[in-house]
mmCIF file of C-alpha atoms and ligand atoms in Angstrom:
data_model
loop_
_atom_site.group_PDB
_atom_site.id
_atom_site.type_symbol
_atom_site.label_atom_id
_atom_site.label_comp_id
_atom_site.label_asym_id
_atom_site.label_seq_id
_atom_site.Cartn_x
_atom_site.Cartn_y
_atom_site.Cartn_z
ATOM 1 C CA MET A 1 -6.251 -31.014 0.571
ATOM 2 C CA SER A 2 -7.984 -34.383 0.925
ATOM 3 C CA SER A 3 -9.627 -35.418 4.202
ATOM 4 C CA ARG A 4 -7.144 -38.299 4.540
ATOM 5 C CA SER A 5 -4.213 -35.851 4.671
ATOM 6 C CA GLN A 6 -1.729 -36.356 7.469
ATOM 7 C CA GLN A 7 -0.219 -33.610 9.590
ATOM 8 C CA PHE A 8 3.027 -32.090 8.386
ATOM 9 C CA ILE A 9 5.995 -33.399 10.355
ATOM 10 C CA MET A 10 9.335 -31.638 10.125
ATOM 11 C CA PRO A 11 12.486 -33.668 9.530
ATOM 12 C CA PRO A 12 13.905 -34.522 13.003
ATOM 13 C CA TRP A 13 17.181 -32.593 12.536
ATOM 14 C CA LEU A 14 15.170 -29.438 11.781
ATOM 15 C CA GLU A 15 12.579 -30.032 14.490
ATOM 16 C CA ALA A 16 15.448 -30.207 16.995
ATOM 17 C CA MET A 17 16.522 -26.627 16.235
ATOM 18 C CA PRO A 18 15.268 -23.928 18.671
ATOM 19 C CA ARG A 19 12.485 -21.909 17.062
ATOM 20 C CA VAL A 20 9.903 -19.354 18.195
ATOM 21 C CA GLN A 21 6.472 -19.643 16.622
ATOM 22 C CA LEU A 22 5.703 -16.528 14.573
ATOM 23 C CA GLY A 23 3.858 -17.868 11.545
ATOM 24 C CA HIS A 24 1.168 -20.268 10.343
ATOM 25 C CA TRP A 25 2.681 -23.421 8.893
ATOM 26 C CA PRO A 26 2.572 -25.037 6.468
ATOM 27 C CA THR A 27 1.592 -22.168 4.193
ATOM 28 C CA PRO A 28 -0.909 -23.258 1.531
ATOM 29 C CA LEU A 29 0.147 -24.601 -1.864
ATOM 30 C CA GLU A 30 -2.513 -23.374 -4.287
ATOM 31 C CA HIS A 31 -3.234 -24.182 -7.909
ATOM 32 C CA LEU A 32 -3.400 -21.266 -10.391
ATOM 33 C CA PRO A 33 -5.957 -22.568 -12.909
ATOM 34 C CA ARG A 34 -6.598 -19.327 -14.774
ATOM 35 C CA LEU A 35 -2.925 -18.422 -15.180
ATOM 36 C CA THR A 36 -2.143 -22.016 -16.227
ATOM 37 C CA LYS A 37 -4.861 -21.806 -18.920
ATOM 38 C CA GLU A 38 -3.738 -18.385 -20.103
ATOM 39 C CA LEU A 39 -0.123 -19.523 -20.588
ATOM 40 C CA SER A 40 -0.927 -23.045 -21.920
ATOM 41 C CA GLY A 41 2.142 -24.461 -20.180
ATOM 42 C CA PRO A 42 2.720 -26.731 -17.187
ATOM 43 C CA GLN A 43 0.363 -26.684 -14.220
ATOM 44 C CA LEU A 44 1.191 -23.656 -12.085
ATOM 45 C CA TRP A 45 1.152 -23.641 -8.303
ATOM 46 C CA VAL A 46 1.865 -20.918 -5.788
ATOM 47 C CA LYS A 47 3.371 -21.556 -2.354
ATOM 48 C CA ARG A 48 1.693 -18.878 -0.263
ATOM 49 C CA ASP A 49 4.545 -17.612 1.906
ATOM 50 C CA ASP A 50 2.881 -14.226 1.459
ATOM 51 C CA CYS A 51 0.334 -15.692 3.911
ATOM 52 C CA SER A 52 2.866 -16.653 6.560
ATOM 53 C CA GLY A 53 0.668 -15.078 9.213
ATOM 54 C CA LEU A 54 2.874 -12.225 10.454
ATOM 55 C CA ALA A 55 2.105 -8.626 9.494
ATOM 56 C CA THR A 56 1.027 -9.200 5.844
ATOM 57 C CA GLY A 57 3.382 -12.154 5.499
ATOM 58 C CA GLY A 58 6.556 -12.822 3.572
ATOM 59 C CA ASN A 59 9.616 -15.014 3.452
ATOM 60 C CA LYS A 60 11.397 -13.480 6.430
ATOM 61 C CA THR A 61 8.938 -14.939 8.948
ATOM 62 C CA ARG A 62 10.448 -18.397 8.508
ATOM 63 C CA LYS A 63 13.990 -17.102 8.994
ATOM 64 C CA LEU A 64 13.034 -14.999 12.019
ATOM 65 C CA GLU A 65 11.613 -18.014 13.866
ATOM 66 C CA PHE A 66 15.140 -19.476 14.072
ATOM 67 C CA LEU A 67 17.009 -16.174 14.442
ATOM 68 C CA LEU A 68 14.873 -14.764 17.230
ATOM 69 C CA ALA A 69 14.939 -18.061 19.137
ATOM 70 C CA ASP A 70 18.721 -17.700 19.080
ATOM 71 C CA ALA A 71 18.466 -14.051 20.166
ATOM 72 C CA ILE A 72 16.268 -14.947 23.133
ATOM 73 C CA GLU A 73 18.534 -17.879 24.056
ATOM 74 C CA GLN A 74 21.468 -15.425 24.116
ATOM 75 C CA GLY A 75 19.566 -13.095 26.465
ATOM 76 C CA ALA A 76 19.019 -10.302 23.946
ATOM 77 C CA ASP A 77 16.490 -7.564 24.647
ATOM 78 C CA THR A 78 17.253 -5.403 21.599
ATOM 79 C CA ILE A 79 17.295 -6.417 17.948
ATOM 80 C CA VAL A 80 19.200 -4.421 15.346
ATOM 81 C CA THR A 81 18.703 -5.206 11.680
ATOM 82 C CA TYR A 82 19.328 -3.728 8.258
ATOM 83 C CA GLY A 83 17.658 -3.210 4.909
ATOM 84 C CA ALA A 84 16.564 -0.771 2.232
ATOM 85 C CA VAL A 85 13.899 1.813 3.112
ATOM 86 C CA GLN A 86 11.105 -0.481 1.881
ATOM 87 C CA SER A 87 12.639 -3.640 3.329
ATOM 88 C CA ASN A 88 10.086 -6.381 3.901
ATOM 89 C CA HIS A 89 12.605 -8.053 6.187
ATOM 90 C CA ALA A 90 12.698 -4.939 8.398
ATOM 91 C CA ARG A 91 8.895 -4.839 8.603
ATOM 92 C CA GLN A 92 8.603 -8.503 9.559
ATOM 93 C CA THR A 93 11.390 -8.091 12.127
ATOM 94 C CA ALA A 94 9.570 -5.069 13.594
ATOM 95 C CA ALA A 95 6.345 -7.080 13.867
ATOM 96 C CA ALA A 96 8.101 -10.114 15.354
ATOM 97 C CA CYS A 97 9.829 -7.904 17.943
ATOM 98 C CA ALA A 98 6.504 -6.340 18.883
ATOM 99 C CA LYS A 99 5.015 -9.802 19.329
ATOM 100 C CA LEU A 100 7.956 -10.997 21.455
ATOM 101 C CA GLY A 101 8.397 -7.789 23.481
ATOM 102 C CA LEU A 102 11.857 -6.976 22.103
ATOM 103 C CA GLU A 103 13.149 -3.487 21.288
ATOM 104 C CA CYS A 104 13.722 -3.153 17.567
ATOM 105 C CA HIS A 105 16.126 -0.856 15.678
ATOM 106 C CA LEU A 106 15.944 -0.730 11.890
ATOM 107 C CA LEU A 107 18.896 0.820 10.059
ATOM 108 C CA LEU A 108 17.425 1.553 6.653
ATOM 109 C CA SER A 109 19.764 2.588 3.842
ATOM 110 C CA GLN A 110 18.569 5.036 1.221
ATOM 111 C CA ARG A 111 20.009 2.973 -1.635
ATOM 112 C CA VAL A 112 17.052 2.958 -4.033
ATOM 113 C CA ASP A 113 16.583 5.795 -6.498
ATOM 114 C CA TRP A 114 12.803 6.081 -6.374
ATOM 115 C CA PRO A 115 12.174 9.777 -5.673
ATOM 116 C CA HIS A 116 8.489 9.676 -4.733
ATOM 117 C CA ALA A 117 7.123 10.778 -1.347
ATOM 118 C CA SER A 118 5.186 7.561 -0.792
ATOM 119 C CA TYR A 119 8.441 5.564 -0.919
ATOM 120 C CA ASN A 120 9.678 7.180 2.293
ATOM 121 C CA ASN A 121 6.467 7.237 4.294
ATOM 122 C CA ASN A 122 4.062 4.559 3.073
ATOM 123 C CA GLY A 123 4.087 0.754 2.746
ATOM 124 C CA ASN A 124 6.616 -0.961 4.988
ATOM 125 C CA VAL A 125 7.730 2.360 6.525
ATOM 126 C CA LEU A 126 4.218 3.023 7.783
ATOM 127 C CA PHE A 127 3.979 -0.500 9.208
ATOM 128 C CA ASN A 128 7.376 -0.251 10.951
ATOM 129 C CA ASN A 129 6.070 2.812 12.767
ATOM 130 C CA LEU A 130 2.866 1.036 13.760
ATOM 131 C CA PHE A 131 4.934 -1.782 15.261
ATOM 132 C CA GLY A 132 6.810 0.751 17.392
ATOM 133 C CA ALA A 133 10.209 0.072 15.821
ATOM 134 C CA HIS A 134 12.990 2.671 16.051
ATOM 135 C CA THR A 135 13.662 3.582 12.437
ATOM 136 C CA HIS A 136 16.992 5.122 11.429
ATOM 137 C CA MET A 137 16.910 6.378 7.820
ATOM 138 C CA LEU A 138 20.521 6.601 6.635
ATOM 139 C CA SER A 139 22.147 7.778 3.446
ATOM 140 C CA MET A 140 24.708 5.391 1.936
ATOM 141 C CA ASP A 141 27.510 7.873 2.708
ATOM 142 C CA GLU A 142 26.829 8.119 6.425
ATOM 143 C CA PHE A 143 25.776 4.494 6.900
ATOM 144 C CA GLU A 144 28.902 2.967 8.454
ATOM 145 C CA GLN A 145 29.584 5.854 10.790
ATOM 146 C CA ARG A 146 25.984 6.066 11.983
ATOM 147 C CA GLN A 147 25.828 2.281 12.424
ATOM 148 C CA THR A 148 28.863 2.429 14.729
ATOM 149 C CA GLU A 149 27.327 5.321 16.673
ATOM 150 C CA ILE A 150 23.910 3.685 17.050
ATOM 151 C CA LEU A 151 25.423 0.386 18.248
ATOM 152 C CA ALA A 152 27.691 2.237 20.707
ATOM 153 C CA ASP A 153 24.755 4.260 21.978
ATOM 154 C CA LEU A 154 22.663 1.137 22.605
ATOM 155 C CA ALA A 155 25.583 -0.578 24.320
ATOM 156 C CA ALA A 156 26.036 2.476 26.560
ATOM 157 C CA GLN A 157 22.415 2.038 27.620
ATOM 158 C CA ASN A 158 23.246 -1.568 28.617
ATOM 159 C CA LYS A 159 21.027 -3.018 25.917
ATOM 160 C CA GLN A 160 21.682 -6.666 25.139
ATOM 161 C CA ILE A 161 21.993 -6.369 21.371
ATOM 162 C CA TYR A 162 21.436 -9.119 18.803
ATOM 163 C CA GLN A 163 22.214 -8.151 15.229
ATOM 164 C CA ILE A 164 20.410 -9.776 12.332
ATOM 165 C CA PRO A 165 22.107 -9.405 8.934
ATOM 166 C CA PRO A 166 20.208 -7.880 5.981
ATOM 167 C CA GLY A 167 17.445 -10.209 4.841
ATOM 168 C CA GLY A 168 18.016 -12.464 7.867
ATOM 169 C CA SER A 169 20.506 -14.223 5.622
ATOM 170 C CA ASN A 170 22.900 -16.373 7.574
ATOM 171 C CA ALA A 171 23.058 -20.126 8.101
ATOM 172 C CA LEU A 172 20.482 -20.072 10.904
ATOM 173 C CA GLY A 173 18.012 -17.912 8.956
ATOM 174 C CA ALA A 174 18.363 -20.127 5.903
ATOM 175 C CA LEU A 175 16.935 -23.031 7.902
ATOM 176 C CA GLY A 176 13.553 -21.390 7.351
ATOM 177 C CA TYR A 177 13.742 -22.337 3.697
ATOM 178 C CA ALA A 178 14.954 -25.866 4.380
ATOM 179 C CA MET A 179 11.674 -26.054 6.316
ATOM 180 C CA CYS A 180 9.772 -24.649 3.315
ATOM 181 C CA LEU A 181 11.281 -27.323 1.058
ATOM 182 C CA ALA A 182 10.207 -30.007 3.530
ATOM 183 C CA GLU A 183 6.664 -28.580 3.456
ATOM 184 C CA LEU A 184 6.633 -28.606 -0.338
ATOM 185 C CA GLU A 185 7.813 -32.212 -0.495
ATOM 186 C CA TRP A 186 5.061 -33.205 1.919
ATOM 187 C CA GLN A 187 2.344 -31.114 0.226
ATOM 188 C CA THR A 188 3.075 -32.282 -3.308
ATOM 189 C CA ASN A 189 3.208 -35.862 -2.080
ATOM 190 C CA GLU A 190 -0.174 -35.470 -0.340
ATOM 191 C CA MET A 191 -1.674 -33.869 -3.452
ATOM 192 C CA GLY A 192 -0.244 -36.516 -5.741
ATOM 193 C CA ILE A 193 1.739 -34.100 -7.898
ATOM 194 C CA SER A 194 5.431 -34.059 -8.733
ATOM 195 C CA LEU A 195 7.754 -31.377 -7.320
ATOM 196 C CA GLU A 196 9.989 -30.643 -10.296
ATOM 197 C CA GLN A 197 10.604 -26.918 -10.586
ATOM 198 C CA ILE A 198 10.633 -24.077 -8.069
ATOM 199 C CA VAL A 199 10.915 -20.408 -9.069
ATOM 200 C CA HIS A 200 11.424 -17.574 -6.555
ATOM 201 C CA ALA A 201 12.904 -14.106 -6.119
ATOM 202 C CA SER A 202 16.476 -14.247 -4.816
ATOM 203 C CA ALA A 203 18.355 -11.369 -3.161
ATOM 204 C CA SER A 204 20.278 -11.794 0.095
ATOM 205 C CA SER A 205 20.674 -15.528 -0.650
ATOM 206 C CA ALA A 206 19.240 -17.438 2.320
ATOM 207 C CA THR A 207 15.932 -18.315 0.667
ATOM 208 C CA GLN A 208 17.721 -20.036 -2.197
ATOM 209 C CA ALA A 209 20.469 -21.536 -0.019
ATOM 210 C CA GLY A 210 17.842 -22.874 2.399
ATOM 211 C CA LEU A 211 15.821 -24.455 -0.406
ATOM 212 C CA ILE A 212 18.927 -26.091 -1.906
ATOM 213 C CA PHE A 213 20.091 -27.266 1.532
ATOM 214 C CA GLY A 214 16.610 -28.645 2.267
ATOM 215 C CA ALA A 215 16.573 -30.446 -1.075
ATOM 216 C CA GLY A 216 20.007 -31.890 -0.287
ATOM 217 C CA ALA A 217 18.823 -33.095 3.126
ATOM 218 C CA MET A 218 15.648 -34.643 1.666
ATOM 219 C CA LYS A 219 17.434 -36.123 -1.368
ATOM 220 C CA SER A 220 15.029 -34.184 -3.577
ATOM 221 C CA LYS A 221 15.869 -33.661 -7.230
ATOM 222 C CA VAL A 222 13.815 -30.461 -7.550
ATOM 223 C CA ASP A 223 15.266 -27.702 -9.722
ATOM 224 C CA VAL A 224 15.448 -24.413 -7.755
ATOM 225 C CA LEU A 225 15.606 -21.346 -10.006
ATOM 226 C CA GLY A 226 16.390 -18.070 -8.236
ATOM 227 C CA ILE A 227 15.501 -14.849 -10.022
ATOM 228 C CA ASN A 228 18.151 -12.294 -9.128
ATOM 229 C CA VAL A 229 16.528 -9.018 -8.077
ATOM 230 C CA PHE A 230 19.346 -7.478 -6.039
ATOM 231 C CA HIS A 231 22.888 -7.958 -7.359
ATOM 232 C CA PRO A 232 24.059 -6.008 -10.427
ATOM 233 C CA ASP A 233 26.485 -8.907 -10.965
ATOM 234 C CA PRO A 234 24.647 -12.233 -10.433
ATOM 235 C CA ALA A 235 27.959 -13.977 -9.721
ATOM 236 C CA THR A 236 27.876 -12.252 -6.316
ATOM 237 C CA LEU A 237 24.645 -14.068 -5.505
ATOM 238 C CA THR A 238 26.071 -17.440 -6.564
ATOM 239 C CA THR A 239 29.112 -16.902 -4.353
ATOM 240 C CA ARG A 240 26.969 -15.943 -1.378
ATOM 241 C CA ILE A 241 24.788 -19.032 -1.791
ATOM 242 C CA GLU A 242 27.876 -21.262 -2.066
ATOM 243 C CA LYS A 243 29.276 -19.771 1.140
ATOM 244 C CA LEU A 244 26.002 -20.202 3.006
ATOM 245 C CA LEU A 245 25.687 -23.823 1.881
ATOM 246 C CA ALA A 246 29.221 -24.517 3.096
ATOM 247 C CA GLN A 247 28.474 -22.890 6.472
ATOM 248 C CA MET A 248 25.219 -24.806 6.816
ATOM 249 C CA SER A 249 26.958 -28.126 6.163
ATOM 250 C CA VAL A 250 29.343 -27.400 9.051
ATOM 251 C CA GLN A 251 26.687 -25.992 11.394
ATOM 252 C CA PHE A 252 23.976 -28.604 10.754
ATOM 253 C CA PRO A 253 25.749 -31.944 10.214
ATOM 254 C CA ASP A 254 22.703 -33.917 11.407
ATOM 255 C CA SER A 255 20.898 -32.895 8.225
ATOM 256 C CA ASN A 256 23.162 -35.202 6.193
ATOM 257 C CA ALA A 257 22.640 -32.768 3.355
ATOM 258 C CA GLY A 258 24.816 -33.709 0.428
ATOM 259 C CA PHE A 259 24.184 -31.650 -2.662
ATOM 260 C CA ASP A 260 24.929 -32.282 -6.238
ATOM 261 C CA LEU A 261 22.250 -29.707 -7.037
ATOM 262 C CA PRO A 262 23.437 -26.778 -9.143
ATOM 263 C CA ILE A 263 22.892 -23.155 -8.111
ATOM 264 C CA ASN A 264 20.607 -21.834 -10.848
ATOM 265 C CA ILE A 265 20.184 -18.078 -11.135
ATOM 266 C CA ASN A 266 18.538 -16.062 -13.883
ATOM 267 C CA HIS A 267 19.553 -12.411 -14.196
ATOM 268 C CA ALA A 268 17.330 -11.485 -17.169
ATOM 269 C CA TYR A 269 14.556 -9.906 -15.068
ATOM 270 C CA PHE A 270 16.709 -7.656 -12.885
ATOM 271 C CA GLY A 271 16.068 -4.481 -14.928
ATOM 272 C CA GLU A 272 17.911 -1.248 -14.285
ATOM 273 C CA ALA A 273 18.621 -1.668 -10.569
ATOM 274 C CA TYR A 274 17.455 -3.152 -7.280
ATOM 275 C CA GLY A 275 14.191 -1.510 -6.259
ATOM 276 C CA LYS A 276 13.439 -0.176 -9.747
ATOM 277 C CA PRO A 277 10.256 -1.641 -11.223
ATOM 278 C CA THR A 278 10.460 -3.189 -14.708
ATOM 279 C CA ASP A 279 7.715 -3.035 -17.358
ATOM 280 C CA ALA A 280 7.593 -6.834 -17.447
ATOM 281 C CA GLY A 281 7.224 -6.971 -13.660
ATOM 282 C CA LEU A 282 4.429 -4.400 -13.609
ATOM 283 C CA ASP A 283 2.598 -6.184 -16.457
ATOM 284 C CA ALA A 284 2.932 -9.498 -14.632
ATOM 285 C CA ILE A 285 1.593 -7.990 -11.397
ATOM 286 C CA LYS A 286 -1.490 -6.598 -13.185
ATOM 287 C CA MET A 287 -2.070 -9.818 -15.143
ATOM 288 C CA VAL A 288 -2.031 -12.105 -12.111
ATOM 289 C CA ALA A 289 -4.015 -9.671 -9.956
ATOM 290 C CA GLU A 290 -6.772 -9.801 -12.612
ATOM 291 C CA LEU A 291 -6.524 -13.528 -13.310
ATOM 292 C CA GLU A 292 -6.003 -14.943 -9.828
ATOM 293 C CA GLY A 293 -6.757 -12.190 -7.302
ATOM 294 C CA LEU A 294 -3.180 -12.297 -6.009
ATOM 295 C CA LEU A 295 -0.926 -9.369 -5.077
ATOM 296 C CA PHE A 296 2.762 -9.288 -5.985
ATOM 297 C CA ASP A 297 5.280 -6.439 -5.565
ATOM 298 C CA PRO A 298 7.498 -4.604 -8.072
ATOM 299 C CA VAL A 299 10.811 -5.160 -6.212
ATOM 300 C CA TYR A 300 10.878 -8.908 -5.547
ATOM 301 C CA SER A 301 7.969 -11.256 -6.163
ATOM 302 C CA GLY A 302 6.708 -9.364 -9.249
ATOM 303 C CA LYS A 303 10.088 -9.816 -10.973
ATOM 304 C CA ALA A 304 9.962 -13.550 -10.163
ATOM 305 C CA LEU A 305 6.446 -13.671 -11.559
ATOM 306 C CA ALA A 306 7.583 -11.935 -14.764
ATOM 307 C CA ALA A 307 10.336 -14.544 -15.045
ATOM 308 C CA LEU A 308 7.902 -17.417 -14.563
ATOM 309 C CA ILE A 309 5.589 -16.091 -17.280
ATOM 310 C CA ASP A 310 8.422 -15.420 -19.724
ATOM 311 C CA GLN A 311 10.122 -18.766 -19.137
ATOM 312 C CA ILE A 312 6.849 -20.548 -19.870
ATOM 313 C CA ASN A 313 6.281 -18.462 -23.004
ATOM 314 C CA LEU A 314 9.838 -19.317 -24.135
ATOM 315 C CA GLY A 315 9.031 -23.021 -23.704
ATOM 316 C CA ASN A 316 11.800 -23.478 -21.151
ATOM 317 C CA PHE A 317 9.502 -25.292 -18.698
ATOM 318 C CA SER A 318 7.583 -27.328 -21.276
ATOM 319 C CA HIS A 319 9.270 -30.553 -20.099
ATOM 320 C CA HIS A 320 7.656 -30.080 -16.658
ATOM 321 C CA GLU A 321 4.186 -31.147 -15.548
ATOM 322 C CA ASN A 322 4.171 -28.759 -12.586
ATOM 323 C CA VAL A 323 5.948 -25.542 -11.670
ATOM 324 C CA VAL A 324 5.799 -24.009 -8.186
ATOM 325 C CA LEU A 325 6.273 -20.282 -7.703
ATOM 326 C CA ILE A 326 7.166 -19.428 -4.117
ATOM 327 C CA HIS A 327 5.332 -16.224 -3.337
ATOM 328 C CA THR A 328 7.850 -14.621 -0.999
ATOM 329 C CA GLY A 329 5.573 -11.678 -0.167
ATOM 330 C CA GLY A 330 6.277 -7.986 -0.662
ATOM 331 C CA ALA A 331 2.804 -6.627 -1.397
ATOM 332 C CA ALA A 332 3.183 -4.432 1.695
ATOM 333 C CA SER A 333 5.334 -2.152 -0.469
ATOM 334 C CA LEU A 334 2.693 -1.667 -3.190
ATOM 335 C CA SER A 335 1.407 1.585 -1.704
ATOM 336 C CA ALA A 336 4.999 2.903 -1.612
ATOM 337 C CA TYR A 337 5.216 2.225 -5.355
ATOM 338 C CA VAL A 338 1.861 3.750 -6.281
ATOM 339 C CA ASP A 339 3.640 6.019 -8.799
ATOM 340 C CA ALA A 340 4.818 2.991 -10.778
ATOM 341 C CA PHE A 341 1.277 2.001 -11.680
HETATM 342 C C1 LIG B 1 9.296 -10.137 -0.930
HETATM 343 C C2 LIG B 1 10.662 -10.698 -0.982
HETATM 344 N N1 LIG B 1 10.907 -11.687 -1.846
HETATM 345 C C3 LIG B 1 12.124 -12.249 -1.969
HETATM 346 C C4 LIG B 1 13.174 -11.828 -1.196
HETATM 347 C C5 LIG B 1 14.515 -12.458 -1.378
HETATM 348 O O1 LIG B 1 14.829 -13.357 -0.359
HETATM 349 P P1 LIG B 1 16.340 -13.561 0.056
HETATM 350 O O2 LIG B 1 16.813 -12.230 0.556
HETATM 351 O O3 LIG B 1 16.333 -14.609 1.083
HETATM 352 O O4 LIG B 1 17.094 -13.957 -1.166
HETATM 353 C C6 LIG B 1 12.970 -10.802 -0.254
HETATM 354 C C7 LIG B 1 14.095 -10.357 0.580
HETATM 355 O O5 LIG B 1 14.454 -9.296 0.802
HETATM 356 C C8 LIG B 1 11.680 -10.219 -0.152
HETATM 357 O O6 LIG B 1 11.424 -9.230 0.710
#
């Protein structure tokens, strides 16, 4: 960034929201010269949310800053959250709780059919243990009953519980990605480039809802394309984003966010199931590791990367000068997926 660059200032309505500092902001926006040359398309940029500064990074750090501020304000001493066994959200929550001195319970559902030993004991699972989180590995069948029992048990111990939904995806968590959009507007403006197209992995919906809400608040015309990596039926994701946007409008009226922006989702890179690597994703991960020295993961960011590469090859972004890929993290799970490579 040039020496005349100004400091990033958050929009006042967002700055006014209670937030605990967990990450390093703004995350860098980096050019990808070798990938751009290889694909002969628009200029490619990566928003480095994988370098958010907390426990190998990732997109949940932004959400947790708002969610954990709320937890602390409500007097919580114990955080309970949910995810798949290799949830990046769970790992970042475990790290954030360690940093803030909160007890952390992770209820991890065995929903992914990836029958390799490393899946259950390496990657994010290893890190959760290092952060001292209480990990509850639960089969899908027993999940609801065990959840009730665990919550009752904690309540019986007089723990002040604050529950965070899977992926940190509620209206408050989504503010993290309104903040990311504000950073991108500022960064592209400072760098003298146009912010036209964003691509990112989309699952529990708050990353995409937050970006769209942020764009609405900033009157940005950027096109946000979410790559569905979680929902067998992508309509479920659209509905969830619509609901979150509606809730955010009610909860954060000071944002003045009006949106005529569409909810764009591409389902073509989903593959067989959530958590199952695709050939295109694995090829994309290897290609960009060799070309740019970057690490992506097979569950989330690698599928978004495969989408970016394919969409450029199809000519679908040829009307753009610049495309920004938000690197939402996930490389912490690479060692759990060693058998895929
Ligand atoms: C690495 C990574 N990328 C993308 C996502 C998707 O973000 P969201 O759940 O907000 O849609 C997740 C969430 O689980 C993730 O861990």
